[in-house]
């Protein structure tokens, strides 16, 4: 039975008392200066398939508009290409080997250390902190509470319609409802007559309206579900991407030199009814070419749908005259393969799954403070073919990591930047494992970061991915901790991506770098798509010094 109408309003009424109490508490803790608010937008499974990252096909005018007023990091990388480990990593500023979360089944405060989070740090510094949608991954990995009460001033909001995401709500060609991968819908026909990301936008706007009546700064995190599978989005967005305009991935074949341990067999995709009907062989069997185009079409359509939600949220922020006092960050937890290397989904160390969008709008820093009555973020309709080409904004080409989000956001907001973590740091509640990126914002008044590298060739982005065996099997994508036998540690530099797959002891959380199972080496300049593995041609497979334990 669907919940009764007005559930969102009931939820809002229940928390207003908590909000008021939080506002009073935050007001007492806030400083005499006027700190900047923070709007953190986290998108699920979004690779940099956006106009502001050079994509010529995808229509993302609202995110592109945000980018035009932002500092855009063109080479930002996640630390593990799966939801819960990545989110816990960048929200705590610690790498997966420190959070000890490689799957979905443990809470870092219990199993690793009582590490502070970004929203917790802002809350402790006088901010009202609020969560809407998928910010932390729900379930055990955030203690079934989105890390409440540590991180949030009052209970996080989850849209009531998200429980239908994986149910049979997709109308098939047979007229019946299915649990499909491809799921364009008529919104009026779905349960509750809405979709989760629409509800999240509406709730976030209500909270912004509430915060205009507060003298306290706010930290609002909004997590959007799309383009995470299933591709369940308003069907009109398909019209933006006629199938005849959809190309295949430039490298749709499994590379000859790819070690079996490195291959992601996309088992979660195979569980969808429309994929099962294709009878694709496991693990390498290719998706039929016509269906590959349909998957890519629905991913792009989901991105454009997501863009409209970001646009409505930012337009509301503008209407409430908050654009001049709010830092806006947009990022993703990881990328998503769209047929590259014969792979789909995330679950690997390739650029297509680890590279993410990352942009910061800082009023007065990345853009001039908007004049009274002028909008920085008017809503832009992706169906408007007359949309003008956006100024790309300021670009940063250096390699950066999502673990840098914590210290960078703290510094931009005027808070003390957490210190570098010692090794080990399990006993330290507040520290950072990523470098702060404040130099890119030309912060001449801040002390120089001793870890800042001026030479791009010294910059490294680290990622890792666990496997249960040396060959693809049913749980290769998402092995539980006890089943992890191999860990793929990967470093990305300006020149190459180097990955070494080594033995891993899940009981001790210990990698054995003397037990090398396989390796990958791709030179970015001559092989930007990472299709030609040169590992066996390198000097005996010797580990680069930067990857040695």
Short mmCIF file of C-alpha atoms in Angstrom, two decimals:
data_model
loop_
_atom_site.label_atom_id
_atom_site.label_comp_id
_atom_site.label_asym_id
_atom_site.label_seq_id
_atom_site.Cartn_x
_atom_site.Cartn_y
_atom_site.Cartn_z
CA UNK A 1 0.00 0.00 0.00
CA UNK A 2 1.44 3.40 -0.89
CA UNK A 3 1.77 5.83 2.02
CA UNK A 4 -1.00 8.37 2.54
CA UNK A 5 -0.80 11.70 0.72
CA UNK A 6 1.10 14.45 2.44
CA UNK A 7 3.73 12.24 4.01
CA UNK A 8 6.47 14.71 3.11
CA UNK A 9 4.54 17.54 4.76
CA UNK A 10 3.98 15.39 7.83
CA UNK A 11 7.72 14.67 7.97
CA UNK A 12 8.47 18.37 7.63
CA UNK A 13 6.11 19.21 10.46
CA UNK A 14 7.70 16.63 12.73
CA UNK A 15 11.19 18.01 12.20
CA UNK A 16 10.41 21.72 12.36
CA UNK A 17 10.68 21.60 16.11
CA UNK A 18 14.07 19.96 15.74
CA UNK A 19 15.08 22.60 13.21
CA UNK A 20 14.16 25.41 15.55
CA UNK A 21 16.15 23.83 18.36
CA UNK A 22 19.09 23.33 16.01
CA UNK A 23 18.91 26.94 14.86
CA UNK A 24 19.00 28.19 18.41
CA UNK A 25 21.95 25.95 19.27
CA UNK A 26 23.85 26.91 16.12
CA UNK A 27 23.21 30.60 16.66
CA UNK A 28 24.81 30.37 20.07
CA UNK A 29 27.88 28.66 18.59
CA UNK A 30 28.31 30.86 15.50
CA UNK A 31 30.93 33.57 15.35
CA UNK A 32 30.41 37.28 15.01
CA UNK A 33 31.33 37.20 11.32
CA UNK A 34 28.91 36.10 8.61
CA UNK A 35 30.15 32.68 7.47
CA UNK A 36 29.24 31.30 4.08
CA UNK A 37 26.54 28.65 3.78
CA UNK A 38 27.27 25.39 1.98
CA UNK A 39 25.19 23.50 -0.55
CA UNK A 40 26.80 20.14 -1.33
CA UNK A 41 25.24 18.28 -4.28
CA UNK A 42 26.23 14.62 -4.57
CA UNK A 43 25.12 12.75 -7.68
CA UNK A 44 25.01 8.96 -7.87
CA UNK A 45 27.07 7.25 -10.62
CA UNK A 46 27.68 10.44 -12.62
CA UNK A 47 30.73 10.33 -14.86
CA UNK A 48 31.86 13.64 -16.40
CA UNK A 49 29.44 13.21 -19.31
CA UNK A 50 28.50 16.88 -19.21
CA UNK A 51 28.81 19.84 -21.54
CA UNK A 52 31.22 21.57 -19.15
CA UNK A 53 33.54 18.56 -19.46
CA UNK A 54 33.52 18.70 -23.24
CA UNK A 55 30.71 16.27 -24.04
CA UNK A 56 29.05 17.41 -27.27
CA UNK A 57 25.95 15.21 -27.04
CA UNK A 58 24.62 15.42 -23.49
CA UNK A 59 22.40 18.36 -22.61
CA UNK A 60 23.24 19.58 -19.12
CA UNK A 61 22.62 23.35 -19.30
CA UNK A 62 22.04 23.90 -15.58
CA UNK A 63 25.15 22.09 -14.41
CA UNK A 64 27.06 23.82 -17.22
CA UNK A 65 25.74 27.14 -15.94
CA UNK A 66 26.97 26.31 -12.44
CA UNK A 67 30.34 25.37 -13.93
CA UNK A 68 30.54 28.72 -15.72
CA UNK A 69 30.63 30.43 -12.31
CA UNK A 70 32.81 27.80 -10.65
CA UNK A 71 36.28 26.38 -10.45
CA UNK A 72 36.00 23.10 -12.36
CA UNK A 73 38.46 20.28 -11.67
CA UNK A 74 38.83 18.39 -14.92
CA UNK A 75 40.76 15.46 -13.45
CA UNK A 76 39.15 14.51 -10.14
CA UNK A 77 39.14 10.88 -9.02
CA UNK A 78 37.22 8.79 -6.48
CA UNK A 79 39.08 6.44 -4.15
CA UNK A 80 36.87 3.39 -4.80
CA UNK A 81 34.31 3.02 -7.57
CA UNK A 82 31.33 1.84 -5.54
CA UNK A 83 28.79 3.84 -3.55
CA UNK A 84 29.25 3.22 0.18
CA UNK A 85 33.07 3.02 0.31
CA UNK A 86 33.47 6.14 -1.83
CA UNK A 87 30.96 8.22 0.14
CA UNK A 88 32.36 7.23 3.52
CA UNK A 89 35.84 7.97 2.18
CA UNK A 90 35.24 11.52 0.97
CA UNK A 91 32.79 12.43 3.75
CA UNK A 92 35.41 11.46 6.36
CA UNK A 93 38.45 12.54 4.33
CA UNK A 94 40.01 9.09 4.80
CA UNK A 95 40.92 6.42 2.26
CA UNK A 96 39.18 3.01 2.17
CA UNK A 97 42.16 1.31 3.81
CA UNK A 98 41.58 3.62 6.80
CA UNK A 99 37.76 3.43 6.92
CA UNK A 100 38.12 -0.32 6.33
CA UNK A 101 34.97 -0.20 4.26
CA UNK A 102 35.28 -1.97 0.91
CA UNK A 103 31.71 -3.26 0.80
CA UNK A 104 28.39 -2.14 2.32
CA UNK A 105 28.49 -4.06 5.56
CA UNK A 106 30.26 -2.16 8.32
CA UNK A 107 30.04 1.19 10.11
CA UNK A 108 33.39 2.95 10.26
CA UNK A 109 32.86 4.34 13.78
CA UNK A 110 32.60 0.78 15.09
CA UNK A 111 35.02 -1.12 12.85
CA UNK A 112 37.75 1.44 12.07
CA UNK A 113 37.69 4.61 14.18
CA UNK A 114 35.40 7.37 15.41
CA UNK A 115 36.26 9.58 12.43
CA UNK A 116 34.61 12.98 12.07
CA UNK A 117 32.68 13.76 8.90
CA UNK A 118 32.36 16.93 6.85
CA UNK A 119 28.83 17.75 8.09
CA UNK A 120 29.80 16.85 11.66
CA UNK A 121 32.70 19.30 11.52
CA UNK A 122 30.44 22.06 10.22
CA UNK A 123 27.82 21.23 12.84
CA UNK A 124 30.45 21.51 15.58
CA UNK A 125 31.38 24.91 14.17
CA UNK A 126 27.92 26.43 14.46
CA UNK A 127 26.22 25.28 11.26
CA UNK A 128 22.76 23.79 10.93
CA UNK A 129 23.47 20.60 8.98
CA UNK A 130 20.77 18.95 6.86
CA UNK A 131 20.66 15.89 4.63
CA UNK A 132 18.24 15.27 1.77
CA UNK A 133 18.22 12.13 -0.39
CA UNK A 134 21.21 9.83 -0.82
CA UNK A 135 24.17 11.48 0.90
CA UNK A 136 25.63 8.65 2.95
CA UNK A 137 24.81 5.25 1.52
CA UNK A 138 21.83 3.95 3.50
CA UNK A 139 22.07 0.82 5.64
CA UNK A 140 24.79 -0.65 7.83
CA UNK A 141 27.56 1.52 6.36
CA UNK A 142 25.98 4.63 7.92
CA UNK A 143 24.49 2.85 10.97
CA UNK A 144 20.99 2.77 9.44
CA UNK A 145 20.75 6.45 10.35
CA UNK A 146 22.86 8.35 7.78
CA UNK A 147 25.34 8.82 10.62
CA UNK A 148 22.82 10.55 12.86
CA UNK A 149 23.05 12.24 15.26
CA UNK A 150 26.77 12.88 14.69
CA UNK A 151 26.50 14.50 11.26
CA UNK A 152 23.08 16.12 11.19
CA UNK A 153 21.17 18.68 13.21
CA UNK A 154 17.93 16.78 12.70
CA UNK A 155 16.86 13.51 11.03
CA UNK A 156 17.83 13.18 7.36
CA UNK A 157 15.11 13.16 4.72
CA UNK A 158 14.58 10.32 2.28
CA UNK A 159 11.94 10.59 -0.45
CA UNK A 160 9.04 8.24 0.13
CA UNK A 161 9.03 7.07 -3.50
CA UNK A 162 12.60 5.71 -3.45
CA UNK A 163 11.29 2.35 -2.22
CA UNK A 164 9.85 1.75 -5.68
CA UNK A 165 13.15 2.20 -7.51
CA UNK A 166 13.85 -1.53 -7.89
CA UNK A 167 10.29 -2.80 -8.08
CA UNK A 168 8.25 -3.68 -11.14
CA UNK A 169 7.28 -0.21 -12.28
CA UNK A 170 8.70 -0.33 -15.82
CA UNK A 171 6.15 -0.79 -18.60
CA UNK A 172 7.54 -3.30 -21.10
CA UNK A 173 6.72 -3.81 -24.75
CA UNK A 174 4.34 -6.57 -23.64
CA UNK A 175 2.34 -4.03 -21.66
CA UNK A 176 3.27 -5.65 -18.35
CA UNK A 177 5.28 -4.13 -15.49
CA UNK A 178 8.88 -5.27 -15.09
CA UNK A 179 12.01 -4.60 -13.01
CA UNK A 180 14.07 -3.48 -15.98
CA UNK A 181 17.35 -1.69 -16.47
CA UNK A 182 15.75 0.69 -18.97
CA UNK A 183 12.75 2.31 -17.32
CA UNK A 184 11.45 5.52 -18.92
CA UNK A 185 8.14 6.26 -17.23
CA UNK A 186 5.09 8.45 -17.41
CA UNK A 187 5.39 10.10 -14.00
CA UNK A 188 1.63 10.32 -13.46
CA UNK A 189 1.43 6.52 -13.70
CA UNK A 190 4.13 5.60 -11.17
CA UNK A 191 3.37 4.98 -7.48
CA UNK A 192 2.73 8.28 -5.65
CA UNK A 193 2.86 10.10 -9.00
CA UNK A 194 6.41 11.32 -8.45
CA UNK A 195 10.05 10.25 -8.50
CA UNK A 196 12.67 10.36 -5.71
CA UNK A 197 14.82 13.13 -7.15
CA UNK A 198 11.80 15.35 -7.70
CA UNK A 199 10.84 14.88 -4.06
CA UNK A 200 14.39 15.61 -2.91
CA UNK A 201 14.48 18.86 -4.86
CA UNK A 202 11.15 19.94 -3.38
CA UNK A 203 12.31 19.10 0.15
CA UNK A 204 15.64 20.87 -0.30
CA UNK A 205 13.85 24.01 -1.48
CA UNK A 206 11.57 23.91 1.57
CA UNK A 207 14.61 23.72 3.84
CA UNK A 208 16.29 26.62 2.03
CA UNK A 209 13.15 28.69 2.55
CA UNK A 210 13.25 27.82 6.24
CA UNK A 211 16.91 28.83 6.49
CA UNK A 212 16.23 32.32 5.13
CA UNK A 213 14.60 33.03 8.50
CA UNK A 214 17.71 31.98 10.40
CA UNK A 215 20.73 34.00 11.44
CA UNK A 216 22.75 30.77 11.53
CA UNK A 217 24.74 29.41 8.58
CA UNK A 218 23.59 26.16 7.03
CA UNK A 219 25.21 23.12 5.48
CA UNK A 220 22.72 21.39 3.18
CA UNK A 221 23.72 18.15 1.45
CA UNK A 222 21.45 16.97 -1.37
CA UNK A 223 22.00 13.51 -2.83
CA UNK A 224 20.42 12.68 -6.18
CA UNK A 225 19.77 9.08 -7.27
CA UNK A 226 19.98 9.40 -11.03
CA UNK A 227 21.76 8.35 -13.18
CA UNK A 228 22.09 5.29 -10.89
CA UNK A 229 20.34 2.21 -12.24
CA UNK A 230 17.60 1.43 -12.96
CA UNK A 231 17.31 4.20 -15.51
CA UNK A 232 13.91 5.28 -14.23
CA UNK A 233 13.24 8.79 -15.48
CA UNK A 234 10.44 10.79 -17.17
CA UNK A 235 10.11 9.30 -20.64
CA UNK A 236 10.10 12.66 -22.44
CA UNK A 237 13.86 12.92 -21.84
CA UNK A 238 14.38 10.10 -24.34
CA UNK A 239 13.42 12.56 -27.07
CA UNK A 240 16.65 14.46 -26.46
CA UNK A 241 18.63 11.45 -27.63
CA UNK A 242 17.29 9.76 -30.80
CA UNK A 243 18.85 6.30 -31.10
CA UNK A 244 20.25 7.15 -34.52
CA UNK A 245 22.41 9.80 -32.80
CA UNK A 246 23.77 7.41 -30.16
CA UNK A 247 27.21 5.97 -30.87
CA UNK A 248 28.82 2.99 -29.20
CA UNK A 249 31.72 3.33 -26.80
CA UNK A 250 34.93 4.03 -28.74
CA UNK A 251 36.45 0.80 -27.35
CA UNK A 252 33.57 -1.67 -26.82
CA UNK A 253 35.74 -4.80 -26.85
CA UNK A 254 37.41 -6.44 -23.85
CA UNK A 255 41.12 -5.59 -24.31
CA UNK A 256 43.32 -8.57 -25.15
CA UNK A 257 45.81 -7.73 -22.42
CA UNK A 258 43.30 -7.15 -19.63
CA UNK A 259 43.98 -9.48 -16.66
CA UNK A 260 40.85 -11.49 -15.74
CA UNK A 261 41.01 -10.15 -12.18
CA UNK A 262 40.60 -6.61 -13.48
CA UNK A 263 37.41 -7.32 -15.42
CA UNK A 264 34.07 -6.19 -14.00
CA UNK A 265 31.39 -8.71 -15.10
CA UNK A 266 28.54 -6.23 -14.36
CA UNK A 267 26.45 -8.75 -12.45
CA UNK A 268 23.97 -6.18 -11.12
CA UNK A 269 23.10 -5.21 -14.69
CA UNK A 270 22.51 -8.86 -15.57
CA UNK A 271 19.90 -9.20 -12.83
CA UNK A 272 17.49 -6.81 -14.60
CA UNK A 273 14.64 -8.50 -16.46
CA UNK A 274 15.30 -6.83 -19.82
CA UNK A 275 18.97 -7.86 -19.68
CA UNK A 276 18.10 -11.42 -18.64
CA UNK A 277 15.91 -11.70 -21.72
CA UNK A 278 18.98 -11.16 -23.91
CA UNK A 279 20.63 -14.41 -22.70
CA UNK A 280 24.10 -12.88 -22.57
CA UNK A 281 26.93 -15.28 -21.73
CA UNK A 282 28.84 -14.78 -18.48
CA UNK A 283 31.28 -13.15 -17.89
CA UNK A 284 32.44 -11.61 -21.17
CA UNK A 285 29.45 -12.00 -23.47
CA UNK A 286 28.81 -8.66 -25.15
CA UNK A 287 25.53 -6.78 -24.93
CA UNK A 288 23.90 -6.71 -28.40
CA UNK A 289 24.84 -3.56 -30.29
CA UNK A 290 21.29 -2.21 -30.53
CA UNK A 291 20.81 -2.64 -26.79
CA UNK A 292 24.14 -0.95 -26.07
CA UNK A 293 22.76 2.13 -27.78
CA UNK A 294 19.60 1.94 -25.68
CA UNK A 295 21.62 1.74 -22.44
CA UNK A 296 23.68 4.76 -23.44
CA UNK A 297 20.53 6.63 -24.50
CA UNK A 298 18.91 6.03 -21.10
CA UNK A 299 22.04 7.03 -19.19
CA UNK A 300 22.24 10.32 -21.10
CA UNK A 301 18.49 10.90 -20.64
CA UNK A 302 18.88 10.28 -16.90
CA UNK A 303 21.68 12.85 -16.77
CA UNK A 304 19.49 15.47 -18.46
CA UNK A 305 16.65 14.69 -16.05
CA UNK A 306 19.09 15.06 -13.16
CA UNK A 307 20.24 18.37 -14.64
CA UNK A 308 16.70 19.76 -14.46
CA UNK A 309 16.55 18.95 -10.75
CA UNK A 310 19.87 20.69 -10.12
CA UNK A 311 18.55 23.63 -12.14
CA UNK A 312 15.37 23.96 -10.10
CA UNK A 313 17.33 23.75 -6.85
CA UNK A 314 19.85 26.43 -7.88
CA UNK A 315 17.14 28.68 -9.29
CA UNK A 316 15.34 28.50 -5.94
CA UNK A 317 18.59 29.30 -4.12
CA UNK A 318 18.87 32.35 -6.37
CA UNK A 319 15.24 33.40 -5.81
CA UNK A 320 15.82 33.26 -2.05
CA UNK A 321 18.82 35.60 -2.46
CA UNK A 322 21.21 32.99 -1.09
CA UNK A 323 23.55 32.79 -4.10
CA UNK A 324 25.76 35.57 -2.75
CA UNK A 325 26.30 33.82 0.59
CA UNK A 326 26.45 30.11 -0.32
CA UNK A 327 29.31 27.90 -1.48
CA UNK A 328 28.02 25.32 -3.96
CA UNK A 329 29.87 22.07 -4.60
CA UNK A 330 28.76 19.47 -7.15
CA UNK A 331 30.39 16.08 -7.41
CA UNK A 332 29.68 12.36 -7.80
CA UNK A 333 30.66 9.27 -5.83
CA UNK A 334 32.27 7.65 -8.93
CA UNK A 335 31.86 7.22 -12.66
CA UNK A 336 30.12 4.54 -14.72
CA UNK A 337 31.29 2.49 -17.72
CA UNK A 338 29.08 2.71 -20.78
CA UNK A 339 30.51 -0.17 -22.75
CA UNK A 340 34.16 0.85 -22.60
CA UNK A 341 36.40 -2.25 -22.36
CA UNK A 342 33.25 -4.36 -22.79
CA UNK A 343 32.17 -3.29 -19.29
CA UNK A 344 29.08 -1.65 -17.80
CA UNK A 345 28.52 -0.05 -14.37
CA UNK A 346 31.34 0.87 -11.98
CA UNK A 347 33.42 -1.68 -10.00
CA UNK A 348 36.85 -1.14 -11.57
CA UNK A 349 39.93 1.08 -11.48
CA UNK A 350 39.66 2.51 -15.00
CA UNK A 351 39.25 6.26 -15.53
CA UNK A 352 35.68 5.81 -16.76
CA UNK A 353 34.67 4.53 -13.30
CA UNK A 354 36.97 6.53 -11.02
CA UNK A 355 36.91 9.96 -12.70
CA UNK A 356 34.17 12.28 -11.44
CA UNK A 357 32.90 15.83 -11.94
CA UNK A 358 34.01 18.23 -9.22
CA UNK A 359 33.23 21.95 -9.18
CA UNK A 360 33.17 24.69 -6.55
CA UNK A 361 31.21 27.92 -6.77
CA UNK A 362 32.50 30.38 -4.16
CA UNK A 363 30.82 33.81 -4.20
CA UNK A 364 33.41 36.53 -4.61
CA UNK A 365 36.13 33.99 -5.43
CA UNK A 366 35.13 31.97 -8.49
CA UNK A 367 32.56 34.55 -9.59
CA UNK A 368 31.62 38.09 -8.67
CA UNK A 369 28.96 38.46 -6.02
CA UNK A 370 25.70 38.85 -7.97
CA UNK A 371 24.16 42.29 -8.06
CA UNK A 372 20.86 42.82 -6.31
CA UNK A 373 18.03 41.51 -8.46
CA UNK A 374 20.35 39.67 -10.85
CA UNK A 375 20.17 35.88 -11.10
CA UNK A 376 23.25 33.77 -11.49
CA UNK A 377 21.32 30.53 -11.86
CA UNK A 378 18.11 31.03 -13.83
CA UNK A 379 16.51 27.69 -14.70
CA UNK A 380 17.48 26.47 -18.17
CA UNK A 381 15.30 24.01 -20.07
CA UNK A 382 17.36 21.24 -21.73
CA UNK A 383 14.65 20.98 -24.39
CA UNK A 384 15.35 24.55 -25.47
CA UNK A 385 17.44 24.15 -28.61
CA UNK A 386 18.40 27.82 -28.43
CA UNK A 387 20.37 27.43 -25.21
CA UNK A 388 23.49 29.52 -25.58
CA UNK A 389 26.95 28.05 -25.22
CA UNK A 390 28.17 28.42 -21.67
CA UNK A 391 31.43 30.00 -20.62
CA UNK A 392 33.38 26.98 -19.32
CA UNK A 393 34.40 28.79 -16.13
CA UNK A 394 37.82 28.48 -14.59
CA UNK A 395 39.47 25.12 -15.19
CA UNK A 396 41.99 23.21 -13.08
CA UNK A 397 43.72 20.41 -14.99
CA UNK A 398 45.81 18.95 -12.16
CA UNK A 399 44.91 15.53 -10.78
CA UNK A 400 42.94 15.73 -7.53
CA UNK A 401 41.13 13.27 -5.27
CA UNK A 402 37.74 13.28 -3.57
CA UNK A 403 39.47 12.87 -0.18
CA UNK A 404 40.51 16.51 -0.68
CA UNK A 405 36.88 17.64 -0.40
CA UNK A 406 36.91 17.80 3.42
CA UNK A 407 39.92 20.11 3.93
CA UNK A 408 39.09 22.21 0.89
CA UNK A 409 35.49 22.85 1.88
CA UNK A 410 36.50 23.63 5.45
CA UNK A 411 39.08 26.15 4.26
CA UNK A 412 36.72 27.82 1.79
CA UNK A 413 34.16 28.29 4.56
CA UNK A 414 36.75 29.93 6.80
CA UNK A 415 37.02 27.03 9.23
CA UNK A 416 40.32 25.68 10.47
CA UNK A 417 41.57 23.05 8.04
CA UNK A 418 41.93 19.67 9.80
CA UNK A 419 45.55 18.57 10.22
CA UNK A 420 47.21 15.89 8.15
CA UNK A 421 46.61 12.39 9.50
CA UNK A 422 49.48 10.56 11.16
CA UNK A 423 50.18 6.97 10.13
CA UNK A 424 48.29 5.10 11.43
CA UNK A 425 45.38 7.37 12.29
CA UNK A 426 42.68 5.00 13.58
CA UNK A 427 42.88 6.69 16.99
CA UNK A 428 42.55 10.24 15.58
CA UNK A 429 39.00 11.55 15.26
CA UNK A 430 39.71 14.65 13.18
CA UNK A 431 42.37 14.68 10.47
CA UNK A 432 42.66 14.48 6.70
CA UNK A 433 44.38 12.14 4.26
CA UNK A 434 43.84 14.37 1.23
CA UNK A 435 45.67 17.57 0.35
CA UNK A 436 43.74 20.81 0.55
CA UNK A 437 43.06 22.46 -2.80
CA UNK A 438 42.87 26.06 -1.62
CA UNK A 439 45.81 27.11 -3.79
CA UNK A 440 43.62 26.73 -6.85
CA UNK A 441 41.35 29.44 -5.49
CA UNK A 442 44.32 31.86 -5.19
CA UNK A 443 44.16 32.12 -1.44
CA UNK A 444 47.14 34.40 -0.98
CA UNK A 445 46.19 35.05 2.63
CA UNK A 446 46.47 31.42 3.68
CA UNK A 447 49.58 29.63 4.82
CA UNK A 448 51.05 27.56 2.02
CA UNK A 449 50.23 23.87 2.22
CA UNK A 450 53.55 22.03 2.62
CA UNK A 451 52.01 19.11 0.73
CA UNK A 452 51.06 21.27 -2.28
CA UNK A 453 52.84 20.12 -5.42
CA UNK A 454 53.81 22.68 -8.05
CA UNK A 455 54.96 20.01 -10.49
CA UNK A 456 51.97 18.28 -12.18
CA UNK A 457 54.09 15.16 -12.70
CA UNK A 458 54.33 14.69 -8.94
CA UNK A 459 50.55 14.61 -8.49
CA UNK A 460 48.95 11.21 -7.91
CA UNK A 461 45.35 10.05 -7.57
CA UNK A 462 44.93 6.74 -5.75
CA UNK A 463 42.07 4.28 -6.09
CA UNK A 464 41.51 0.65 -5.25
CA UNK A 465 39.07 -2.18 -5.86
CA UNK A 466 38.64 -5.58 -4.16
CA UNK A 467 38.06 -8.94 -5.88
CA UNK A 468 37.14 -12.37 -4.49
CA UNK A 469 39.23 -14.32 -7.02
CA UNK A 470 41.65 -14.00 -9.92
CA UNK A 471 38.90 -14.66 -12.46
CA UNK A 472 35.45 -13.07 -12.84
CA UNK A 473 32.71 -14.73 -10.80
CA UNK A 474 29.24 -13.96 -9.48
CA UNK A 475 30.46 -11.68 -6.67
CA UNK A 476 33.42 -10.03 -8.41
CA UNK A 477 31.63 -6.68 -8.50
CA UNK A 478 30.68 -6.44 -4.84
CA UNK A 479 32.53 -8.98 -2.71
CA UNK A 480 31.83 -8.91 1.00
CA UNK A 481 34.83 -8.27 3.25
CA UNK A 482 35.29 -11.92 4.22
CA UNK A 483 35.42 -12.95 0.53
CA UNK A 484 38.09 -10.45 -0.55
CA UNK A 485 41.22 -12.30 -1.65
CA UNK A 486 42.81 -9.73 -3.99
CA UNK A 487 43.03 -5.93 -3.88
CA UNK A 488 43.76 -3.84 -6.93
CA UNK A 489 45.71 -0.73 -5.95
CA UNK A 490 45.85 1.86 -8.71
CA UNK A 491 47.74 5.11 -9.16
CA UNK A 492 46.88 7.68 -11.81
CA UNK A 493 49.45 10.26 -12.79
CA UNK A 494 49.54 12.76 -15.64
CA UNK A 495 51.48 10.17 -17.66
CA UNK A 496 50.08 6.76 -16.78
CA UNK A 497 47.67 4.56 -14.85
CA UNK A 498 49.39 1.74 -12.98
CA UNK A 499 47.40 -0.95 -11.18
CA UNK A 500 48.78 -3.89 -9.25
CA UNK A 501 46.55 -6.71 -8.01
CA UNK A 502 47.97 -8.21 -4.79
CA UNK A 503 46.95 -10.73 -2.19
CA UNK A 504 44.76 -9.34 0.59
CA UNK A 505 43.98 -10.69 4.06
CA UNK A 506 40.49 -9.47 5.08
CA UNK A 507 40.95 -10.53 8.70
CA UNK A 508 43.99 -8.31 9.12
CA UNK A 509 43.04 -5.70 6.47
CA UNK A 510 46.49 -6.33 5.09
CA UNK A 511 47.75 -6.23 1.51
CA UNK A 512 50.76 -8.37 0.60
CA UNK A 513 52.71 -6.45 -2.04
CA UNK A 514 55.04 -9.42 -2.44
CA UNK A 515 52.11 -11.51 -3.66
CA UNK A 516 51.41 -9.95 -7.06
CA UNK A 517 48.56 -11.60 -8.96
CA UNK A 518 48.45 -9.30 -12.00
CA UNK A 519 49.28 -5.81 -13.17
CA UNK A 520 48.17 -3.11 -15.59
CA UNK A 521 50.11 -0.22 -17.07
CA UNK A 522 48.57 2.27 -19.49
CA UNK A 523 50.32 5.33 -20.90
CA UNK A 524 47.84 8.21 -21.01
CA UNK A 525 49.47 10.11 -23.87
CA UNK A 526 49.45 7.26 -26.40
CA UNK A 527 46.57 5.24 -24.90
CA UNK A 528 44.03 7.64 -23.32
CA UNK A 529 41.26 5.01 -23.32
CA UNK A 530 43.47 2.53 -21.42
CA UNK A 531 43.13 -0.35 -23.87
CA UNK A 532 46.75 -1.48 -24.28
CA UNK A 533 48.21 -3.00 -21.14
CA UNK A 534 51.98 -2.58 -21.15
CA UNK A 535 52.60 -4.17 -17.74
CA UNK A 536 54.32 -7.28 -19.03
CA UNK A 537 56.51 -5.13 -21.28
CA UNK A 538 57.66 -2.98 -18.36
CA UNK A 539 60.77 -3.67 -16.32
CA UNK A 540 59.87 -7.06 -14.94
CA UNK A 541 56.66 -5.77 -13.41
CA UNK A 542 58.59 -3.84 -10.76
CA UNK A 543 56.37 -1.70 -8.53
CA UNK A 544 56.67 2.08 -8.90
CA UNK A 545 58.14 3.56 -5.73
CA UNK A 546 54.95 5.63 -5.21
CA UNK A 547 52.92 2.43 -4.80
CA UNK A 548 55.23 0.65 -2.41
CA UNK A 549 53.77 0.17 1.11
#
